[in-house]
Short mmCIF file of C-alpha atoms in Angstrom, two decimals:
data_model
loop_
_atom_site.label_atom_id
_atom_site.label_comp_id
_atom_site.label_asym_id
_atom_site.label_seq_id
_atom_site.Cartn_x
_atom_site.Cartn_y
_atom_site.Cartn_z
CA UNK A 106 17.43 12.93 -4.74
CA UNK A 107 14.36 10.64 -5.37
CA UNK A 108 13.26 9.89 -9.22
CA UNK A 109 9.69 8.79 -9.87
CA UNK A 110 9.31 5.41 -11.47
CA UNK A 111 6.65 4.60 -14.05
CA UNK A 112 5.14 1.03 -12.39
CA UNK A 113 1.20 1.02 -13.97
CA UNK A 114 -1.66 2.53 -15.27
CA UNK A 115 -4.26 3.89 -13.02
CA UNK A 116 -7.08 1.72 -14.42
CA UNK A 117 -4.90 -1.20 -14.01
CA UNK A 118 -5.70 -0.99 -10.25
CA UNK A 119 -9.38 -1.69 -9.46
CA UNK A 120 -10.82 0.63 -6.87
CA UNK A 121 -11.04 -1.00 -3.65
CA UNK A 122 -8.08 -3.12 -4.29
CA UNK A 123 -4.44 -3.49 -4.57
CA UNK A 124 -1.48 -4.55 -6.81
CA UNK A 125 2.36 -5.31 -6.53
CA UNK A 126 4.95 -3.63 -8.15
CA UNK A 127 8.43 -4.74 -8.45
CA UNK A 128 10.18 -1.05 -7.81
CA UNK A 129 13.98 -1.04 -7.33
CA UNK A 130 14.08 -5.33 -6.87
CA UNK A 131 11.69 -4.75 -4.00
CA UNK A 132 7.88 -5.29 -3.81
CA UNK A 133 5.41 -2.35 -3.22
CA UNK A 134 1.94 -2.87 -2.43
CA UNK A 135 -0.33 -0.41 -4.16
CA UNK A 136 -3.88 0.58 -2.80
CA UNK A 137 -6.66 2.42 -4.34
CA UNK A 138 -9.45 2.08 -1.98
CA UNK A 139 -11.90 4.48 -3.43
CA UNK A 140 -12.65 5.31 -7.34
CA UNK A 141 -11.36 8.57 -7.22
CA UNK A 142 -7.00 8.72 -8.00
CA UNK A 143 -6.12 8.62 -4.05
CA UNK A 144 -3.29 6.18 -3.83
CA UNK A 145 -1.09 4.66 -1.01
CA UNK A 146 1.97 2.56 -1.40
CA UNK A 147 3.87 0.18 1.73
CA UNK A 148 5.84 -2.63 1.29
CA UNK A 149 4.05 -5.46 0.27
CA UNK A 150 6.03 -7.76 3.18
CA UNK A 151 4.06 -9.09 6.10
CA UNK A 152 6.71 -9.29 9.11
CA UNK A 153 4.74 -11.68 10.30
CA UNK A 154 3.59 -14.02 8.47
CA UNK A 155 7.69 -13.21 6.04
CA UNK A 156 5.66 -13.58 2.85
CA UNK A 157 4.93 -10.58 -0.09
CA UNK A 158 1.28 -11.04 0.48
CA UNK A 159 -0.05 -7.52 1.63
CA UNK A 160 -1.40 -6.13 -1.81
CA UNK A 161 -3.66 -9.09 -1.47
CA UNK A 162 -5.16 -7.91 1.78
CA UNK A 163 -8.91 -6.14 2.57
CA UNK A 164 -8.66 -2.47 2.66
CA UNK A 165 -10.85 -1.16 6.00
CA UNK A 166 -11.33 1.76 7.85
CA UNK A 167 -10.73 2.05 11.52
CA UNK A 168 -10.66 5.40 13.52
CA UNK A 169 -11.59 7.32 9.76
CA UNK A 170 -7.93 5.72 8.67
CA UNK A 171 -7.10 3.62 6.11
CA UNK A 172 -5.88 0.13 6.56
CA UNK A 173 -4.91 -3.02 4.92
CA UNK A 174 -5.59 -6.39 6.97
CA UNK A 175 -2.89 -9.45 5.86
CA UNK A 176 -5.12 -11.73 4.17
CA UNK A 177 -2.77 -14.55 6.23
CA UNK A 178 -2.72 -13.44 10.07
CA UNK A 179 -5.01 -10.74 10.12
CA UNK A 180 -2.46 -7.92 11.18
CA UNK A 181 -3.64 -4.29 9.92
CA UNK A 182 -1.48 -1.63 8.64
CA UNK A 183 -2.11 1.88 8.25
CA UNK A 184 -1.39 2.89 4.33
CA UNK A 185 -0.57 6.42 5.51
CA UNK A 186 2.15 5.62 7.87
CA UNK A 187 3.14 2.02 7.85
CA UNK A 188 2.30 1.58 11.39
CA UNK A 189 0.85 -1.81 12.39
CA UNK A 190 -2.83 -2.03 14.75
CA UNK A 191 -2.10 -4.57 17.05
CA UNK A 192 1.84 -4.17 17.96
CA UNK A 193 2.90 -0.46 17.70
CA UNK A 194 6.68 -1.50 17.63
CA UNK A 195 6.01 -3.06 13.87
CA UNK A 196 5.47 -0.81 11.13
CA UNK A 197 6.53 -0.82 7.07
CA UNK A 198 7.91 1.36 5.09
CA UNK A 199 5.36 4.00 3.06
CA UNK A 200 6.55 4.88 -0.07
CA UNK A 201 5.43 8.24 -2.11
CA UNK A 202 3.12 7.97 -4.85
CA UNK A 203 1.52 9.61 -7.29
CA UNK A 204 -1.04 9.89 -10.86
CA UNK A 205 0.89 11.39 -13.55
CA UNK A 206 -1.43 11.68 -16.78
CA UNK A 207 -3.25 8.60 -15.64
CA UNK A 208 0.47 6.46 -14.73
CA UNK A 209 0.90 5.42 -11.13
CA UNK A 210 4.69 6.52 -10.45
CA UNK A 211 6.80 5.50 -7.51
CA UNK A 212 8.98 8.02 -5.44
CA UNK A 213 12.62 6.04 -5.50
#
């Protein structure tokens, strides 16, 4: 059974751009890539480059998806599903998330 943790405020994520959130001793990378409350949340590691760097990345669009490019080697990730652009047999974790009377919560 998953609990939903309490990690921000909505306005304390500017649209277009992401944060890191320390949820369960791991990092999460948070994305809010339009004004409106539509949230996605991966793990903020890069596998390739090993460094918590991702929430730090440019959110683009490729094939109408969402994606977050590592602002150190360039590798996208899809912020539905994880799944990395150039080497399908790397992908991250997704996590659930969620606006709850304007706090971003965590599924944990």
């Amino acid at each position: 059974m998953s609990k939903w943790i309490n990690v921000c405020q909505l306005n304390d994520i500017t649209p277009k751009t992401g944060v890191c959130a320390l949820v369960n001793g791991k990092q999460v990378a948070i994305f809010r890539p339009r004004d409106n409350e539509e949230l996605f949340a991966i793990d903020n590691m890069d596998p390739f480059a090993k460094s918590n760097v991702l929430s730090r990345g440019i959110i683009c669009e490729h094939d109408e998806q969402l994606w977050v490019a590592s602002p150190l080697k360039k590798q996208r990730f899809n912020l539905t599903t994880g799944q990395c652009l150039e080497n399908d047999l790397v992908s991250l974790a997704t996590y659930k998330v969620r606006v709850n009377k304007d706090a971003v919560e965590i599924s944990a």
